[in-house]
């Protein structure tokens, strides 16, 4: 029992460190990548000087994140004149905590065997015996449900912040955040539903384990190869959930100053900020777990299967983080490419475009998996391939018919819409 | 040039594709990752070191400079046109007269902090004495240090501004 406690405390400490400290480094990563993508060099000045020497550790400006964090701590904690004291102080925590909770159910590596950690450490081996731990803070059977339950809570943080700071812009931002996140949460859940149909479980570690096989002798059995279409939808919905560009309407600078956290400063603002970056990290971790094999290393290397050794634990750990960072970089890439949507476009995209697609996806997957099981092919790898084929058909529909002019209506679309509305009111008038 | 109205051609409904446009945009930004970076690492490298990409225009209006005649005296005759024309009211001039009746400035001060660098003083000067210069690094630690007196203005060595392009004097 003591052993379990120790291991889990280590895991918890690690998760906090990653999400908080690493989060500050990630802000620097974002700045740097943004600069490189726009032909600049980017933040490369901040350094740490070793005391009493002239040795400056610049490290390409890696300390910019820390400098920003330090600045935030030393800033004046400004509060607006009239505000709801309780909700105002509560909001950053409500926005921030769920992100940590979501991360707690994501497996970040294979299985850890503490007894093997140190060579010839008989005391450690004796104390831990043959206990094994999956690298996951909370191995909950309902992992995916926990993700959605707590992921939904971040909206409340944004809403509280917007409402309590008694500022019109904050309130507008909060309203936008609310409607946007609710719309896209639905899509996210529907997308994952199709995945649950295939995997047959909501335990994230079990999902990761299922993906560690090989298809057709060379293809890893990752979710992306079974459901590429769902992966794209999930990625889009996740960006919208994180309120990132092109879906950053809740904090659109040109329209709303800073949206729901306009009235926040110093560490309270910083918490929203860290929450956003940690949220991004969690979203990419989730994407990796659901669609890219989680901690599974490329098949054929036999790193993801028992018996577990220390090497295997470490390799799977880094496999998970490499993939997660890749998707983090993808998020930044998307952010610095696309312009922001208009709000009606955002809602159109959510309800008229992605929701039908997600529903169609679930339908196709459900019918297909039923057909495959009934037809005797089963949901093995052959069946998976058939599913991938259906996804390709769905993707073709998306690219060559559905996408045309429906997402970004532009001026012509708006004109047509108002014309229709005029006609309706005209008819109603008579 | 006559003013015209440019009509932007909008694609018809159904003629646009967001997904494809997104992918194209992402390809474009990805290409830029490998392209040449244009940042000038300012304090270490400056345009005044004569780098290729970073030269300032000859028409740049920066720190003032007072021209000097062959005897080493300021060319200024204290006519009073520059403080008159100065929109920021940053030139202070007290005229004096020597025994031969030549006017010269007793006090001539330019507050570089107040100056808006319009270059009117250079334009109006009948003696081509006061100039704005091709120079921008004039940071100081104290406010008073931004007030340049006559001696300091004469000591400046930077190139003076060509207010207009000699090849195109009317600015066309």
Coordinates of C-alpha atoms in Angstrom, one line a residue:
Chain A
X1 CA 0.0 0.0 0.0
X2 CA 2.8 2.4 0.9
X3 CA 4.5 1.5 -2.3
X4 CA 1.4 2.5 -4.3
X5 CA 1.2 5.8 -2.5
X6 CA 4.9 6.6 -3.2
X7 CA 4.6 5.8 -6.9
X8 CA 1.5 7.8 -7.4
X9 CA 2.8 10.8 -5.5
X10 CA 5.8 10.7 -7.8
X11 CA 3.5 10.5 -10.8
X12 CA 1.4 13.4 -9.5
X13 CA 4.5 15.5 -8.9
X14 CA 5.7 14.8 -12.3
X15 CA 2.4 15.7 -13.9
X16 CA 2.3 19.0 -12.0
X17 CA 5.8 19.8 -13.0
X18 CA 5.2 19.0 -16.6
X19 CA 2.0 21.0 -16.9
X20 CA 3.2 24.1 -14.9
X21 CA 6.9 24.4 -15.7
X22 CA 6.9 22.9 -19.1
X23 CA 3.9 25.1 -19.8
X24 CA 6.1 28.2 -19.5
X25 CA 8.7 26.7 -21.8
X26 CA 5.9 25.9 -24.3
X27 CA 5.0 29.6 -24.5
X28 CA 8.6 30.2 -25.6
X29 CA 8.2 27.4 -28.1
X30 CA 5.2 29.1 -29.5
X31 CA 6.9 32.4 -29.8
X32 CA 10.0 30.9 -31.4
X33 CA 8.0 28.8 -33.9
X34 CA 5.8 31.8 -34.8
X35 CA 9.0 33.8 -35.5
X36 CA 10.6 31.1 -37.6
X37 CA 7.5 30.7 -39.7
X38 CA 7.4 34.4 -40.4
X39 CA 11.1 34.7 -41.4
X40 CA 12.2 36.1 -38.1
X41 CA 14.6 34.7 -35.4
X42 CA 12.4 35.0 -32.4
X43 CA 13.0 35.3 -28.6
X44 CA 16.6 34.6 -28.0
X45 CA 17.8 37.1 -25.5
X46 CA 16.8 36.0 -21.9
X47 CA 19.6 34.3 -20.1
X48 CA 20.6 33.1 -16.7
X49 CA 23.9 34.2 -15.4
X50 CA 25.6 31.8 -13.1
X51 CA 26.2 33.9 -9.9
X52 CA 29.6 35.4 -9.4
X53 CA 30.7 34.5 -12.9
X54 CA 30.3 36.0 -16.3
X55 CA 29.0 32.8 -17.6
X56 CA 25.6 33.4 -19.3
X57 CA 23.4 30.5 -20.2
X58 CA 21.4 31.7 -23.2
X59 CA 20.3 28.3 -24.6
X60 CA 18.6 29.9 -27.6
X61 CA 16.5 32.0 -25.2
X62 CA 14.9 29.0 -23.5
X63 CA 14.6 31.1 -20.3
X64 CA 12.1 33.5 -21.9
X65 CA 9.3 31.5 -20.5
X66 CA 10.7 31.6 -17.0
X67 CA 11.3 35.3 -17.3
X68 CA 7.7 35.8 -18.4
X69 CA 6.5 33.7 -15.4
X70 CA 8.7 35.7 -13.0
X71 CA 7.4 39.0 -14.4
X72 CA 3.8 37.7 -13.9
X73 CA 4.5 36.9 -10.3
X74 CA 5.9 40.4 -9.6
X75 CA 3.2 42.3 -11.3
X76 CA 0.5 44.3 -9.5
X77 CA -2.6 42.2 -8.9
X78 CA -5.0 44.8 -10.3
X79 CA -8.7 44.3 -9.6
X80 CA -11.6 46.2 -11.2
X81 CA -13.6 48.5 -9.1
X82 CA -16.9 46.7 -9.1
X83 CA -16.7 43.0 -9.4
X84 CA -18.0 39.8 -7.8
X85 CA -15.2 39.2 -5.3
X86 CA -15.8 35.5 -4.8
X87 CA -16.4 34.5 -8.4
X88 CA -13.6 36.7 -9.6
X89 CA -11.1 34.9 -7.4
X90 CA -12.5 31.5 -8.1
X91 CA -12.6 31.7 -11.9
X92 CA -8.9 31.1 -12.6
X93 CA -8.8 28.0 -10.4
X94 CA -12.0 26.7 -12.1
X95 CA -10.4 27.2 -15.5
X96 CA -7.1 25.7 -14.4
X97 CA -7.8 22.7 -12.2
X98 CA -9.9 20.6 -14.7
X99 CA -6.9 20.6 -17.1
X100 CA -4.8 18.9 -14.5
X101 CA -7.6 16.5 -13.7
X102 CA -8.0 15.6 -17.4
X103 CA -4.3 14.9 -17.6
X104 CA -4.5 12.6 -14.7
X105 CA -6.2 9.8 -16.7
X106 CA -4.0 10.0 -19.7
X107 CA -1.4 7.2 -19.8
X108 CA 2.0 8.8 -20.5
X109 CA 4.0 5.6 -20.8
X110 CA 3.9 1.8 -20.7
X111 CA 4.2 -0.1 -17.5
X112 CA 6.7 0.7 -14.8
X113 CA 8.3 -2.0 -12.8
X114 CA 9.9 -0.1 -9.8
X115 CA 11.8 -3.1 -8.6
X116 CA 14.0 -3.1 -11.7
X117 CA 14.7 0.6 -11.6
X118 CA 18.1 0.4 -9.9
X119 CA 20.5 -2.5 -10.7
X120 CA 21.4 -4.5 -7.6
X121 CA 19.2 -2.4 -5.4
X122 CA 18.0 -5.2 -3.3
X123 CA 16.2 -3.0 -0.8
X124 CA 14.1 -1.3 -3.6
X125 CA 13.4 -4.7 -5.2
X126 CA 12.4 -6.2 -1.9
X127 CA 10.1 -3.3 -1.0
X128 CA 8.3 -3.2 -4.3
X129 CA 8.4 -6.9 -5.0
X130 CA 6.8 -7.8 -8.3
X131 CA 4.4 -4.9 -8.3
X132 CA 3.9 -3.1 -11.6
X133 CA 2.3 0.2 -12.3
X134 CA 0.9 1.6 -15.6
X135 CA 2.3 5.0 -16.1
X136 CA -0.9 6.9 -15.4
X137 CA -1.9 8.8 -12.4
X138 CA -5.4 7.5 -12.1
X139 CA -6.1 4.2 -14.0
X140 CA -9.8 4.7 -14.1
X141 CA -12.0 2.4 -16.2
X142 CA -14.1 5.3 -17.3
X143 CA -11.0 7.3 -18.5
X144 CA -12.6 8.9 -21.5
X145 CA -15.7 9.8 -19.6
X146 CA -13.5 11.5 -17.0
X147 CA -11.9 13.4 -19.8
X148 CA -15.2 14.8 -21.0
X149 CA -16.6 15.4 -17.6
X150 CA -13.7 17.5 -16.4
X151 CA -12.9 19.0 -19.8
X152 CA -16.4 20.5 -19.9
X153 CA -15.7 22.2 -16.6
X154 CA -13.2 24.7 -18.1
X155 CA -16.2 26.5 -19.7
X156 CA -17.4 27.3 -16.2
X157 CA -14.1 29.0 -15.5
X158 CA -14.3 31.2 -18.5
X159 CA -18.0 32.0 -17.8
X160 CA -17.3 32.9 -14.2
X161 CA -14.4 35.1 -15.2
X162 CA -16.4 36.9 -17.8
X163 CA -19.5 37.4 -15.6
X164 CA -17.7 38.4 -12.4
X165 CA -15.3 41.0 -13.7
X166 CA -18.3 43.4 -14.6
X167 CA -16.9 44.3 -18.0
X168 CA -18.9 44.2 -21.2
X169 CA -16.0 42.8 -23.2
X170 CA -15.4 40.1 -20.6
X171 CA -19.0 39.1 -20.7
X172 CA -19.1 39.0 -24.4
X173 CA -16.0 36.9 -24.4
X174 CA -17.5 34.6 -21.9
X175 CA -20.7 34.2 -23.8
X176 CA -18.7 33.4 -26.9
X177 CA -16.6 30.9 -25.0
X178 CA -19.7 29.3 -23.7
X179 CA -21.5 28.8 -26.9
X180 CA -18.4 27.8 -28.8
X181 CA -17.2 25.3 -26.3
X182 CA -20.6 23.7 -25.9
X183 CA -21.0 23.4 -29.7
X184 CA -17.6 21.8 -30.2
X185 CA -17.7 19.6 -27.2
X186 CA -20.7 17.9 -28.8
X187 CA -18.7 17.3 -31.9
X188 CA -15.7 16.0 -30.0
X189 CA -17.9 13.6 -28.0
X190 CA -19.6 12.3 -31.2
X191 CA -16.2 11.8 -32.9
X192 CA -14.9 9.8 -29.9
X193 CA -18.1 7.7 -29.9
X194 CA -17.2 6.1 -33.2
X195 CA -13.8 5.3 -31.7
X196 CA -15.4 3.7 -28.6
X197 CA -17.5 1.5 -31.0
X198 CA -14.2 0.1 -32.4
X199 CA -12.2 -0.1 -29.3
X200 CA -15.0 -1.4 -27.1
X201 CA -13.6 0.4 -24.0
X202 CA -13.3 3.9 -22.5
X203 CA -10.2 3.0 -20.5
X204 CA -7.5 5.1 -22.0
X205 CA -4.7 2.7 -21.1
X206 CA -6.6 -0.2 -22.6
X207 CA -7.1 1.9 -25.8
X208 CA -3.4 2.6 -26.0
X209 CA -2.7 -1.1 -25.4
X210 CA -5.1 -2.1 -28.2
X211 CA -3.3 0.1 -30.6
X212 CA 0.1 -1.5 -30.1
X213 CA -0.5 -4.2 -32.6
X214 CA 0.5 -4.5 -36.2
X215 CA -1.8 -4.4 -39.2
X216 CA -1.0 -6.2 -42.5
X217 CA 2.5 -6.8 -41.2
X218 CA 3.8 -3.2 -41.4
X219 CA 1.1 -0.7 -40.4
X220 CA 0.8 0.1 -36.7
X221 CA -2.8 -0.5 -35.5
X222 CA -3.2 3.1 -34.5
X223 CA -6.6 4.8 -34.5
X224 CA -5.6 7.2 -37.3
X225 CA -5.4 4.2 -39.7
X226 CA -8.8 3.0 -38.6
X227 CA -10.5 6.3 -38.5
X228 CA -8.5 9.1 -40.3
X229 CA -11.7 11.1 -40.7
X230 CA -12.6 11.1 -37.1
X231 CA -9.0 12.1 -36.3
X232 CA -9.3 15.2 -38.4
X233 CA -12.7 16.1 -36.9
X234 CA -11.3 15.5 -33.4
X235 CA -8.3 17.7 -34.1
X236 CA -10.5 20.5 -35.3
X237 CA -12.9 20.2 -32.4
X238 CA -9.9 20.1 -30.0
X239 CA -8.5 23.3 -31.3
X240 CA -12.0 24.9 -31.0
X241 CA -12.2 23.6 -27.4
X242 CA -8.9 25.2 -26.6
X243 CA -10.0 28.5 -28.0
X244 CA -7.1 28.6 -30.3
X245 CA -6.8 30.5 -33.6
X246 CA -8.7 30.1 -35.9
X247 CA -11.4 29.6 -33.2
X248 CA -10.1 32.2 -30.7
X249 CA -13.3 34.3 -30.8
X250 CA -13.6 34.3 -26.9
X251 CA -10.4 36.3 -26.7
X252 CA -10.3 38.0 -30.1
X253 CA -7.9 40.9 -29.4
X254 CA -9.2 43.1 -32.2
X255 CA -12.8 42.8 -31.0
X256 CA -12.8 42.1 -27.3
X257 CA -9.5 43.3 -25.9
X258 CA -8.7 40.0 -24.3
X259 CA -12.2 38.5 -23.9
X260 CA -13.1 36.9 -20.7
X261 CA -9.8 37.5 -18.9
X262 CA -9.6 41.2 -19.8
X263 CA -9.8 42.3 -16.1
X264 CA -7.3 39.8 -14.9
X265 CA -3.7 40.7 -14.2
X266 CA -0.6 39.2 -12.6
X267 CA -0.8 35.6 -11.5
X268 CA -4.5 35.3 -12.0
X269 CA -4.1 36.1 -15.7
X270 CA -1.1 33.9 -15.7
X271 CA -3.3 31.0 -14.5
X272 CA -5.6 31.4 -17.5
X273 CA -2.6 31.5 -19.7
X274 CA -1.0 28.4 -18.2
X275 CA -4.3 26.7 -18.3
X276 CA -4.5 27.4 -22.0
X277 CA -1.1 26.0 -22.7
X278 CA -1.6 23.0 -20.4
X279 CA -5.0 22.5 -22.1
X280 CA -3.2 22.4 -25.5
X281 CA -0.8 19.9 -24.1
X282 CA -3.6 17.8 -22.7
X283 CA -5.5 18.0 -26.0
X284 CA -2.5 16.8 -28.0
X285 CA -1.9 14.1 -25.4
X286 CA -5.5 13.0 -25.8
X287 CA -5.2 13.0 -29.6
X288 CA -2.1 10.9 -29.4
X289 CA -3.7 8.5 -27.0
X290 CA -6.8 8.0 -29.0
X291 CA -5.5 8.1 -32.6
X292 CA -1.7 7.7 -32.5
X293 CA -1.1 4.8 -30.3
X294 CA -0.5 6.6 -27.1
X295 CA 2.8 5.4 -25.7
X296 CA 3.2 2.8 -28.4
X297 CA 6.5 2.9 -30.2
X298 CA 6.4 2.0 -33.9
X299 CA 5.6 -1.8 -34.1
X300 CA 8.2 -4.3 -34.9
X301 CA 10.5 -2.8 -32.3
X302 CA 8.8 -4.8 -29.5
X303 CA 8.9 -2.0 -27.0
X304 CA 5.3 -1.9 -26.2
X305 CA 4.7 -5.4 -25.0
X306 CA 5.4 -7.2 -21.7
X307 CA 7.6 -8.3 -20.1
X308 CA 8.4 -4.7 -19.0
X309 CA 11.9 -3.6 -18.4
X310 CA 13.2 -0.2 -17.4
X311 CA 14.4 0.5 -21.0
X312 CA 10.9 -0.2 -22.3
X313 CA 9.3 2.1 -19.8
X314 CA 11.7 4.9 -20.7
X315 CA 11.3 4.4 -24.4
X316 CA 7.5 4.3 -24.3
X317 CA 7.6 7.4 -22.1
X318 CA 9.6 9.3 -24.6
X319 CA 7.5 7.9 -27.5
X320 CA 4.5 9.4 -25.9
X321 CA 6.1 12.8 -25.3
X322 CA 7.6 13.0 -28.8
X323 CA 4.2 12.4 -30.4
X324 CA 2.5 14.9 -28.0
X325 CA 5.0 17.6 -28.8
X326 CA 4.6 17.0 -32.5
X327 CA 0.9 17.7 -32.2
X328 CA 1.6 20.7 -30.0
X329 CA 3.8 22.0 -32.8
X330 CA 1.0 21.2 -35.3
X331 CA -1.4 23.4 -33.2
X332 CA 1.1 26.3 -33.3
X333 CA 1.5 25.7 -37.0
X334 CA -2.2 26.0 -37.6
X335 CA -2.5 29.0 -35.3
X336 CA 0.1 31.0 -37.2
X337 CA -1.4 30.1 -40.6
X338 CA -5.1 30.6 -40.4
X339 CA -7.1 33.8 -39.8
X340 CA -9.9 34.0 -37.3
X341 CA -13.4 33.0 -38.2
X342 CA -16.3 35.3 -38.0
X343 CA -18.7 34.2 -35.3
X344 CA -21.5 33.1 -37.6
X345 CA -18.9 31.2 -39.6
X346 CA -17.8 29.5 -36.5
X347 CA -21.3 28.4 -35.6
X348 CA -21.9 27.4 -39.2
X349 CA -18.8 25.3 -39.2
X350 CA -19.8 23.7 -35.9
X351 CA -23.5 23.0 -36.4
X352 CA -24.0 22.8 -40.1
X353 CA -20.7 21.3 -41.2
X354 CA -18.9 19.3 -38.5
X355 CA -21.9 18.1 -36.5
X356 CA -23.5 16.4 -39.6
X357 CA -20.1 15.0 -40.5
X358 CA -19.6 13.6 -37.0
X359 CA -23.0 12.1 -37.0
X360 CA -22.4 10.6 -40.4
X361 CA -19.1 9.2 -39.2
X362 CA -20.7 7.5 -36.2
X363 CA -23.5 6.1 -38.4
X364 CA -21.1 4.7 -40.9
X365 CA -18.8 3.3 -38.3
X366 CA -21.7 1.7 -36.4
X367 CA -23.3 0.2 -39.5
X368 CA -20.0 -0.9 -40.8
X369 CA -18.8 -2.6 -37.6
X370 CA -22.2 -4.3 -37.2
X371 CA -21.9 -5.5 -40.8
X372 CA -18.4 -6.7 -40.3
X373 CA -19.3 -8.6 -37.2
X374 CA -22.5 -10.0 -38.8
X375 CA -20.7 -10.8 -42.0
X376 CA -18.1 -12.9 -40.1
X377 CA -15.1 -10.7 -40.9
X378 CA -15.0 -9.4 -37.4
X379 CA -13.3 -6.3 -36.1
X380 CA -9.9 -7.6 -36.5
X381 CA -7.3 -6.1 -38.8
X382 CA -9.1 -6.9 -42.0
X383 CA -12.2 -5.3 -40.6
X384 CA -10.2 -2.3 -39.6
X385 CA -8.9 -1.9 -43.1
X386 CA -12.5 -2.0 -44.4
X387 CA -13.3 0.8 -41.9
X388 CA -10.4 2.8 -43.2
X389 CA -11.7 2.4 -46.7
X390 CA -15.1 3.8 -45.6
X391 CA -13.3 6.7 -44.1
X392 CA -11.6 7.4 -47.4
X393 CA -15.0 7.5 -49.0
X394 CA -16.2 9.9 -46.3
X395 CA -13.1 12.0 -46.8
X396 CA -13.7 12.2 -50.5
X397 CA -17.2 13.4 -49.9
X398 CA -15.8 16.0 -47.6
X399 CA -13.1 17.3 -50.0
X400 CA -15.0 17.2 -53.3
X401 CA -18.5 18.0 -52.4
X402 CA -19.3 19.0 -48.9
X403 CA -16.5 21.4 -48.3
X404 CA -17.3 23.6 -51.4
X405 CA -18.5 27.0 -50.3
X406 CA -20.3 25.7 -47.2
X407 CA -17.7 26.5 -44.6
X408 CA -16.7 29.9 -45.5
X409 CA -19.7 31.5 -47.0
X410 CA -18.2 34.9 -47.4
X411 CA -20.1 37.9 -48.6
X412 CA -22.1 36.1 -51.3
X413 CA -23.4 33.6 -48.9
X414 CA -24.4 36.2 -46.5
X415 CA -26.2 38.1 -49.2
X416 CA -28.1 35.0 -50.2
X417 CA -29.0 34.4 -46.6
X418 CA -30.4 37.8 -45.9
X419 CA -32.3 37.7 -49.2
X420 CA -34.0 34.5 -48.1
X421 CA -34.8 36.1 -44.8
X422 CA -36.3 39.1 -46.6
X423 CA -38.4 36.9 -48.7
X424 CA -39.7 35.1 -45.7
X425 CA -40.6 38.2 -43.8
X426 CA -42.2 39.6 -47.0
X427 CA -44.4 36.6 -47.4
X428 CA -45.3 36.7 -43.7
X429 CA -46.3 40.4 -44.0
X430 CA -49.0 39.6 -46.4
Chain B
X1 CA -3.0 59.1 -60.4
X2 CA -6.7 59.2 -60.8
X3 CA -8.7 57.6 -58.0
X4 CA -10.4 54.4 -59.2
X5 CA -12.5 51.8 -57.6
X6 CA -11.1 48.3 -57.5
X7 CA -13.8 45.7 -57.7
X8 CA -12.7 42.6 -55.8
X9 CA -14.0 39.5 -57.5
X10 CA -15.7 37.2 -55.0
X11 CA -16.0 33.5 -55.7
X12 CA -19.6 32.4 -56.2
X13 CA -21.2 30.4 -53.4
X14 CA -19.9 26.9 -53.9
X15 CA -16.8 28.1 -55.5
X16 CA -14.7 28.2 -52.4
X17 CA -13.2 25.5 -50.4
X18 CA -12.0 26.0 -46.9
X19 CA -10.2 22.7 -46.3
X20 CA -8.1 23.0 -49.4
X21 CA -7.3 26.6 -48.7
X22 CA -6.2 25.7 -45.2
X23 CA -3.9 23.0 -46.5
X24 CA -2.5 25.4 -49.0
X25 CA -1.9 28.0 -46.3
X26 CA -0.2 25.5 -44.1
X27 CA 2.1 24.5 -46.9
X28 CA 3.0 28.1 -47.4
X29 CA 3.9 28.7 -43.8
X30 CA 5.8 25.5 -43.7
X31 CA 8.0 26.7 -46.6
X32 CA 8.8 29.8 -44.7
X33 CA 10.4 27.7 -41.9
X34 CA 13.4 27.1 -44.2
X35 CA 13.6 30.5 -45.7
X36 CA 16.1 33.2 -44.9
X37 CA 15.5 35.1 -41.7
X38 CA 15.3 38.8 -41.9
X39 CA 15.9 39.8 -38.3
X40 CA 18.5 42.3 -37.5
X41 CA 20.1 41.5 -34.1
X42 CA 20.0 45.2 -33.3
X43 CA 22.5 46.3 -30.7
X44 CA 25.1 43.9 -32.1
X45 CA 24.5 44.6 -35.8
X46 CA 23.2 48.0 -36.9
X47 CA 22.3 49.5 -40.2
X48 CA 25.2 51.9 -39.8
X49 CA 27.7 49.1 -40.1
X50 CA 26.7 49.0 -43.7
X51 CA 25.1 45.6 -43.9
X52 CA 23.5 44.5 -47.1
X53 CA 19.9 44.2 -46.2
X54 CA 19.8 47.0 -43.7
X55 CA 20.7 50.4 -45.0
X56 CA 18.8 53.5 -44.0
X57 CA 17.5 55.8 -46.7
X58 CA 19.5 58.9 -47.5
X59 CA 16.3 60.8 -46.9
X60 CA 16.1 59.6 -43.3
X61 CA 15.5 62.5 -41.0
X62 CA 17.3 61.9 -37.7
X63 CA 19.6 63.6 -35.3
X64 CA 20.4 67.3 -36.2
X65 CA 23.7 68.5 -37.3
X66 CA 25.0 72.1 -37.7
X67 CA 27.2 72.8 -40.7
X68 CA 30.5 74.5 -40.2
X69 CA 32.3 77.0 -42.4
X70 CA 36.0 76.9 -43.4
X71 CA 37.0 78.8 -40.2
X72 CA 35.4 76.2 -38.0
X73 CA 32.4 78.5 -37.1
X74 CA 28.8 77.6 -37.4
X75 CA 27.2 78.7 -40.7
X76 CA 24.1 79.9 -38.8
X77 CA 23.3 83.6 -39.1
X78 CA 20.6 83.6 -36.5
X79 CA 17.9 84.7 -38.9
X80 CA 15.3 83.1 -36.8
X81 CA 13.5 81.1 -39.5
X82 CA 14.0 77.7 -38.0
X83 CA 12.4 78.4 -34.6
X84 CA 9.6 80.2 -36.5
X85 CA 8.9 77.2 -38.7
X86 CA 9.4 74.5 -36.1
X87 CA 6.0 72.8 -35.5
X88 CA 7.2 71.2 -32.2
X89 CA 8.8 74.5 -30.9
X90 CA 11.9 72.7 -30.0
X91 CA 14.5 75.1 -31.3
X92 CA 15.8 77.8 -29.0
X93 CA 17.7 80.7 -30.6
X94 CA 19.1 83.8 -29.1
X95 CA 20.7 86.0 -31.8
X96 CA 23.8 88.0 -31.2
X97 CA 25.8 90.5 -33.4
X98 CA 29.6 91.0 -33.5
X99 CA 31.4 94.4 -34.0
X100 CA 31.2 94.0 -37.8
X101 CA 27.4 93.6 -37.7
X102 CA 27.4 89.9 -38.5
X103 CA 24.7 88.1 -36.7
X104 CA 25.5 84.8 -35.0
X105 CA 23.6 82.6 -32.5
X106 CA 24.4 83.3 -28.9
X107 CA 22.3 80.3 -27.9
X108 CA 21.2 77.6 -30.2
X109 CA 19.6 74.6 -28.7
X110 CA 17.5 71.8 -30.2
X111 CA 15.6 69.5 -27.9
X112 CA 15.7 66.2 -29.7
X113 CA 13.1 64.9 -27.3
X114 CA 10.5 67.4 -28.5
X115 CA 11.6 67.3 -32.1
X116 CA 9.2 65.5 -34.5
X117 CA 11.9 65.3 -37.2
X118 CA 9.8 66.9 -39.9
X119 CA 13.0 68.5 -41.5
X120 CA 11.4 71.9 -41.9
X121 CA 14.4 73.6 -40.3
X122 CA 16.7 72.2 -42.9
X123 CA 14.2 73.1 -45.6
X124 CA 13.8 76.7 -44.5
X125 CA 17.5 77.4 -43.6
X126 CA 18.8 80.0 -46.1
X127 CA 22.5 79.3 -45.2
X128 CA 22.2 75.5 -45.3
X129 CA 23.4 75.5 -41.8
X130 CA 21.1 73.3 -39.8
X131 CA 20.4 69.8 -41.1
X132 CA 18.6 66.7 -40.1
X133 CA 20.9 63.7 -40.3
X134 CA 20.9 60.1 -41.4
X135 CA 21.3 58.9 -37.8
X136 CA 19.0 57.4 -35.2
X137 CA 21.0 56.1 -32.3
X138 CA 20.6 59.0 -29.8
X139 CA 19.5 57.4 -26.6
X140 CA 20.5 59.1 -23.4
X141 CA 20.0 58.3 -19.7
X142 CA 18.8 61.7 -18.7
X143 CA 16.2 64.1 -20.1
X144 CA 18.6 67.1 -20.1
X145 CA 21.0 65.2 -22.3
X146 CA 18.6 65.3 -25.2
X147 CA 19.0 69.1 -25.5
X148 CA 21.7 69.6 -28.0
X149 CA 23.6 72.9 -27.8
X150 CA 25.4 74.6 -30.7
X151 CA 28.7 73.0 -29.9
X152 CA 27.2 69.5 -29.8
X153 CA 25.3 70.1 -33.0
X154 CA 28.5 71.2 -34.7
X155 CA 30.4 68.1 -33.5
X156 CA 28.0 65.7 -35.1
X157 CA 29.7 63.8 -37.9
X158 CA 27.0 61.7 -39.5
X159 CA 25.8 62.2 -43.0
X160 CA 23.1 64.9 -43.5
X161 CA 19.8 64.1 -44.9
X162 CA 18.8 64.6 -48.5
X163 CA 15.3 65.7 -47.9
X164 CA 14.2 64.8 -51.3
X165 CA 15.5 62.4 -53.9
X166 CA 17.7 64.5 -56.2
X167 CA 16.7 62.3 -59.2
X168 CA 13.1 63.1 -58.5
X169 CA 12.9 66.5 -56.8
X170 CA 9.1 66.9 -57.0
X171 CA 8.6 63.6 -55.3
X172 CA 6.8 62.0 -58.2

